[in-house]
CSV table of C-alpha atoms in Angstrom, one decimal:
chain,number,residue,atom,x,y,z
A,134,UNK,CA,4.2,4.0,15.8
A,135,UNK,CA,2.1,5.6,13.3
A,136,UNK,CA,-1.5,5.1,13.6
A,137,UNK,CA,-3.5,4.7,10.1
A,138,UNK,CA,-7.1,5.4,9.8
A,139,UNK,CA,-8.4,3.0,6.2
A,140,UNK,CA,-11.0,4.2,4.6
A,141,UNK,CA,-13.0,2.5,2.0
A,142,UNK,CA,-16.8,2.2,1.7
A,143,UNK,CA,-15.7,-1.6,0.3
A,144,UNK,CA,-15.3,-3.8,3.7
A,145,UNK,CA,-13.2,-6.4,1.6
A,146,UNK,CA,-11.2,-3.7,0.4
A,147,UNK,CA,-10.6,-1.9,3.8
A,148,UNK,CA,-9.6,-5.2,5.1
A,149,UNK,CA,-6.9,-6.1,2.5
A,150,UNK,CA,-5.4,-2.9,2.8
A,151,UNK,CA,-5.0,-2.7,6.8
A,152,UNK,CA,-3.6,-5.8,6.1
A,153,UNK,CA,-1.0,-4.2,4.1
A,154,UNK,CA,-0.4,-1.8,6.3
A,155,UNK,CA,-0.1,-3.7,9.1
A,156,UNK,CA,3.0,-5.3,7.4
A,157,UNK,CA,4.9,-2.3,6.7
A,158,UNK,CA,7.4,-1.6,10.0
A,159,UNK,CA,6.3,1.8,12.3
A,160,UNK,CA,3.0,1.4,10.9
A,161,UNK,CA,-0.7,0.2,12.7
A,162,UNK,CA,-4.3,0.5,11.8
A,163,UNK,CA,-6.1,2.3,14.3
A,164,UNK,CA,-9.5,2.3,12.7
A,165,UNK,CA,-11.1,1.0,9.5
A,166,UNK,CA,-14.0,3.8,8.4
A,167,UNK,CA,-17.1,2.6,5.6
A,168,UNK,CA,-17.9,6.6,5.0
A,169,UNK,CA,-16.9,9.7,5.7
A,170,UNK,CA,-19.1,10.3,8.1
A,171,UNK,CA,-17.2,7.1,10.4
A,172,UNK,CA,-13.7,8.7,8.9
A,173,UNK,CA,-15.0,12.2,10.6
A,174,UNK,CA,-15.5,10.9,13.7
A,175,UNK,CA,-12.2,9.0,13.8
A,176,UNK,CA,-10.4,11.8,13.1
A,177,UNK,CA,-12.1,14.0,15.7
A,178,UNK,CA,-10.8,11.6,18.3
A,179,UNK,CA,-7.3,13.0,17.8
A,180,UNK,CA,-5.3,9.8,17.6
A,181,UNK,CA,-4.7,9.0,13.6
A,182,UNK,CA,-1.6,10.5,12.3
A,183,UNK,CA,-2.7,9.2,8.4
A,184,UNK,CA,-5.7,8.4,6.9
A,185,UNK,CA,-5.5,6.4,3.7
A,186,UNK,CA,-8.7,7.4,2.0
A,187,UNK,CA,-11.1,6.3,-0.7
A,188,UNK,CA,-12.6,8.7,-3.0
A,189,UNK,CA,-15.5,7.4,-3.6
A,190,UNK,CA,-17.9,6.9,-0.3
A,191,UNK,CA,-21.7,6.5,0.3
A,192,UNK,CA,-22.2,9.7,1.9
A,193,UNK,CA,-19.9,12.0,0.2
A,194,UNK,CA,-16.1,12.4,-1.3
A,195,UNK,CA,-13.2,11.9,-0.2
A,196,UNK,CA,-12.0,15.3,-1.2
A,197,UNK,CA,-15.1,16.7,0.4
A,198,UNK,CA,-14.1,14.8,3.6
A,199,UNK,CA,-10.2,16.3,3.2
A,200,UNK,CA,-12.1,20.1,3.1
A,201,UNK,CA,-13.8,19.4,6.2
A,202,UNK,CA,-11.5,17.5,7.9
A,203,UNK,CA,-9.3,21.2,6.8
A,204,UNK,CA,-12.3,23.7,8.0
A,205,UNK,CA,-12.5,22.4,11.1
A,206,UNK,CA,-8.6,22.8,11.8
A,207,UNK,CA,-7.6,18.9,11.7
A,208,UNK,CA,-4.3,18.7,9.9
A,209,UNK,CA,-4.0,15.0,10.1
A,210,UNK,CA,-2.6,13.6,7.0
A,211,UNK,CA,-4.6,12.3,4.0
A,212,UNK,CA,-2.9,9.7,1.2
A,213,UNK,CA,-5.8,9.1,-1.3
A,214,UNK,CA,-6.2,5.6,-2.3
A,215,UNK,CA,-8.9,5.3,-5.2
A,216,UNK,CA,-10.0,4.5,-8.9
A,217,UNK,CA,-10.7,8.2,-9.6
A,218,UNK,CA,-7.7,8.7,-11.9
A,219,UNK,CA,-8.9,12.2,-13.7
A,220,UNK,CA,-6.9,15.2,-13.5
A,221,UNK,CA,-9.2,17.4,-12.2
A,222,UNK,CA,-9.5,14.6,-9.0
A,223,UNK,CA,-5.7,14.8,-8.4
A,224,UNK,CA,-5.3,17.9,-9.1
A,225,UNK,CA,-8.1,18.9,-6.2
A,226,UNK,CA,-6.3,16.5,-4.0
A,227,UNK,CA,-3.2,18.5,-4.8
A,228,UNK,CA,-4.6,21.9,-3.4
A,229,UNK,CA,-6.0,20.4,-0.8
A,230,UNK,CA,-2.6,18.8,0.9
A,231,UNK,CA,-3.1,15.0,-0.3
A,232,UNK,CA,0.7,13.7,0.2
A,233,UNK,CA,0.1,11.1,-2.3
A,234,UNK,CA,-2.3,9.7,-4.7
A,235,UNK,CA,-2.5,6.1,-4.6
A,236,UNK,CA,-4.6,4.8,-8.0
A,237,UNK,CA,-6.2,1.3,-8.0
A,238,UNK,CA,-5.6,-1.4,-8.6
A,239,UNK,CA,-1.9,-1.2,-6.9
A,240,UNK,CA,0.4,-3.5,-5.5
A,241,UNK,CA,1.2,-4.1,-1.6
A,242,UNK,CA,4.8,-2.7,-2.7
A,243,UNK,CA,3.4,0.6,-4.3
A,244,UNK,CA,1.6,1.0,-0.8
A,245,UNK,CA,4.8,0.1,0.9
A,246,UNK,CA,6.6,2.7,-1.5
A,247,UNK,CA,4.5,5.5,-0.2
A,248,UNK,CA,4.0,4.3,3.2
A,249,UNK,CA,8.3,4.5,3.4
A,250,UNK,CA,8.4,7.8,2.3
A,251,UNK,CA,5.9,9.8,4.4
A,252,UNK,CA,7.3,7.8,7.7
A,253,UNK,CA,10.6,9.8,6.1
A,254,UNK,CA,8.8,13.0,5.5
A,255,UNK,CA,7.8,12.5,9.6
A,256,UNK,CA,12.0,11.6,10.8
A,257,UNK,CA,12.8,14.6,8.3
A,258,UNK,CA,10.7,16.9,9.8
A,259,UNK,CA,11.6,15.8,13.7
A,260,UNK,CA,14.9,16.2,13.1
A,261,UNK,CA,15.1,19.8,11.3
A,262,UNK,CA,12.4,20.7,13.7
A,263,UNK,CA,14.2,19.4,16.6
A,264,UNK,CA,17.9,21.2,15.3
A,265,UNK,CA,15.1,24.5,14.8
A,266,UNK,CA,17.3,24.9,11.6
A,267,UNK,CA,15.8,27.0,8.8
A,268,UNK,CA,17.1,27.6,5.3
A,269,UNK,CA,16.5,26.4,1.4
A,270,UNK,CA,18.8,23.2,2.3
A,271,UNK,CA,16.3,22.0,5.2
A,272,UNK,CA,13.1,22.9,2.8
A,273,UNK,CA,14.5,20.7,0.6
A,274,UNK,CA,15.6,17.8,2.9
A,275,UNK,CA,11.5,18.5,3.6
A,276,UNK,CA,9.7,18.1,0.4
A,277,UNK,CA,12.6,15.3,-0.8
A,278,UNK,CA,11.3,12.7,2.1
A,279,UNK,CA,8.2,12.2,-0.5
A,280,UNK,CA,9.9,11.4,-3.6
A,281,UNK,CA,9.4,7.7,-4.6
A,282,UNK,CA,11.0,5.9,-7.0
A,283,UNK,CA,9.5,2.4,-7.8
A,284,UNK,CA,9.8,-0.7,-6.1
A,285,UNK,CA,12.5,-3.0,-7.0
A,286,UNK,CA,11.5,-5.9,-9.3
A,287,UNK,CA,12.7,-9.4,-9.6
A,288,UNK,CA,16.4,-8.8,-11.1
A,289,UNK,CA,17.1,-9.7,-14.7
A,290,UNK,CA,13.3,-10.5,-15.7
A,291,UNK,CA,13.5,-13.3,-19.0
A,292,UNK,CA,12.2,-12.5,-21.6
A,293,UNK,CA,8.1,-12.7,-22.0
A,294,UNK,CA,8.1,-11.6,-18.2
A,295,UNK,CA,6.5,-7.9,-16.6
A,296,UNK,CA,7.0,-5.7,-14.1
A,297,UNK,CA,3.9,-5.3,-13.2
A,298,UNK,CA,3.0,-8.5,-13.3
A,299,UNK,CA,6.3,-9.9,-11.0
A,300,UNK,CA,5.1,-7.1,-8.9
A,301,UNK,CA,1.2,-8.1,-8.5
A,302,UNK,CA,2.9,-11.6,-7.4
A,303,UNK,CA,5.3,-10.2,-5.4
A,304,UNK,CA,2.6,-8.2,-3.3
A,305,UNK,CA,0.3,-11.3,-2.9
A,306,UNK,CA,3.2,-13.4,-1.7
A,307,UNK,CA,4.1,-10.6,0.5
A,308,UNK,CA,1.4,-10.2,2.5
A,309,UNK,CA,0.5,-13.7,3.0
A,310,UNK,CA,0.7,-15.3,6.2
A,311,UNK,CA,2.0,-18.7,4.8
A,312,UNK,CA,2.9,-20.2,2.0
A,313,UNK,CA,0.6,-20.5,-0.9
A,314,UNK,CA,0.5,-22.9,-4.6
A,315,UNK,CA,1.0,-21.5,-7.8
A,316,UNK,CA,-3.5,-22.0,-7.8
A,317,UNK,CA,-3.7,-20.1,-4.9
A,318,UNK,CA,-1.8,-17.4,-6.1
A,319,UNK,CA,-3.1,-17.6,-9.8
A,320,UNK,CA,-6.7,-17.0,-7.9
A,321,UNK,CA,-5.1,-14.1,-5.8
A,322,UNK,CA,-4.1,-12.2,-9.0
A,323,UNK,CA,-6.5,-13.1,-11.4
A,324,UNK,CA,-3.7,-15.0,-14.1
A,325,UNK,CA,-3.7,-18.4,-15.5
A,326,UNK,CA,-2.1,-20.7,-13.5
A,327,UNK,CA,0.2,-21.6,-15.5
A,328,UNK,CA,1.3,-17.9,-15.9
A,329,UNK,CA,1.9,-17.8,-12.2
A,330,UNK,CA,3.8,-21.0,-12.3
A,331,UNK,CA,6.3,-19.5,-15.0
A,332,UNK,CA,6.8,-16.3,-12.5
A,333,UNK,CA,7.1,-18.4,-9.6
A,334,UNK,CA,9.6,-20.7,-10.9
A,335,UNK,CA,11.6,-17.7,-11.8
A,336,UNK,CA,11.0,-16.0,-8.5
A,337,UNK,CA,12.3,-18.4,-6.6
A,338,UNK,CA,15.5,-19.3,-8.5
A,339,UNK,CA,16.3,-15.4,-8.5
A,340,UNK,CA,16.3,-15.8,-4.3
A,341,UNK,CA,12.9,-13.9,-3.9
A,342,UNK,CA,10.5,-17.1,-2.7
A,343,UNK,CA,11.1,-19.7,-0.8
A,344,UNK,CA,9.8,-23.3,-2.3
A,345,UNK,CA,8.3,-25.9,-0.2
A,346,UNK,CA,6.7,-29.2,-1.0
A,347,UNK,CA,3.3,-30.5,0.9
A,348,UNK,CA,2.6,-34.2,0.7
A,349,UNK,CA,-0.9,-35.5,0.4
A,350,UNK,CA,-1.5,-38.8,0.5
A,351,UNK,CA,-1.7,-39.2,-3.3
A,352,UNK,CA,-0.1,-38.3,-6.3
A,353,UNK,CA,2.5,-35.4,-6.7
A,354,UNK,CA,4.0,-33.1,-3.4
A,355,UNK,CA,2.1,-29.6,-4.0
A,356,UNK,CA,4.8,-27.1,-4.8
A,357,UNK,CA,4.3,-24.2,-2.2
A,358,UNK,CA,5.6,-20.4,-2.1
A,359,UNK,CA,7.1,-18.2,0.9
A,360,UNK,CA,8.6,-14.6,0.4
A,361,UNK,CA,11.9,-14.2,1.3
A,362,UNK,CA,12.4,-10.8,2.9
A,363,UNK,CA,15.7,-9.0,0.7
């Protein structure tokens, strides 16, 4: 298992996305952190193998926390998870050996995207390691585990329909714990409801949700949404 360190100063936030995390396979949250003072101190322990960090913090940066982490020899690995979108930011994160640079707001299978690929940076690296084979193939067998392509979408999107929309749903629905309405979900994303209806409808006749009915004691069944794992 790889064990995650979150760190956001936003307690909601920090909750959501160990929550993520703790739906992606090989993955577990072994601390939330509020600053980088609690991140420090984690660290310093000696049991997180990746800490998914904020930029922002009460006490100082996240970058800030990366150089100290980095002067005082820790080499556990950072993927920054922020708003801070400018290209000096990233470009500090760069240099200071960020794997990946997560901007918000993102989707559960953007985090899942980058999640994947540094657990296959860490099987890469084990097995070249383990063979003690060197050479420019290896390298690049090493720095290829990180490349990320974009999640797969709902196939054949009608026309009036968005990627980045489909995937917004398709993260809510993902990391649920049971099944939720078309208001439940049009709350979780922040569209109209009858926006989310539209996309659920055509999520679930493209095989991606799974449609139950609940039966008050009135009126119309509620129509209800499970993901269906590919």
């Amino acid at each position: 298992m790889i064990d995650v360190l979150v760190v956001d100063d936003d307690f909601r936030v920090a909750e959501i996305n160990a929550k993520y995390v703790g739906k992606v396979p090989g993955f577990r949250v072994a601390a939330r952190a509020h600053s980088a003072a609690q991140a420090l101190a984690a660290v310093q322990r000696g049991t997180i193998d990746l800490v998914l960090l904020d930029h922002y913090l009460p006490d100082e940066t996240g970058l800030e926390l990366v150089h100290r982490m980095r002067e005082q020899g820790h080499g556990t690995d950072v993927i920054m998870i922020t708003a801070a979108s400018d290209v000096t930011t990233v470009q500090q994160a760069m240099r200071l050996g960020a794997l990946h640079y997560l901007v918000k707001p993102f989707t559960f299978a953007a985090l899942r995207t980058r999640l994947d690929s540094y657990a296959a940076l860490r099987r890469t690296v084990d097995r070249v390691g383990g063979r003690g084979l060197t050479g420019q193939e290896q390298v690049d067998r090493i720095f290829g585990a990180l490349r990320t392509s974009p999640a797969p979408s709902a196939p054949g999107l009608p026309s009036g329909h968005s990627e980045p929309t489909t995937d917004l749903i398709c993260g809510v629905l993902h990391s649920a714990d049971h099944p939720l309405s078309a208001h439940e979900v049009a709350a979780e994303t922040g569209l109209s409801r009858s926006t989310a209806q539209r996309y659920l409808r055509h999520l679930e006749q493209a095989g991606r949700l799974r449609l139950s009915l609940k039966y008050g004691d009135t009126g119309r069944p509620e129509h209800r949404y499970a993901w269906v794992a590919p």
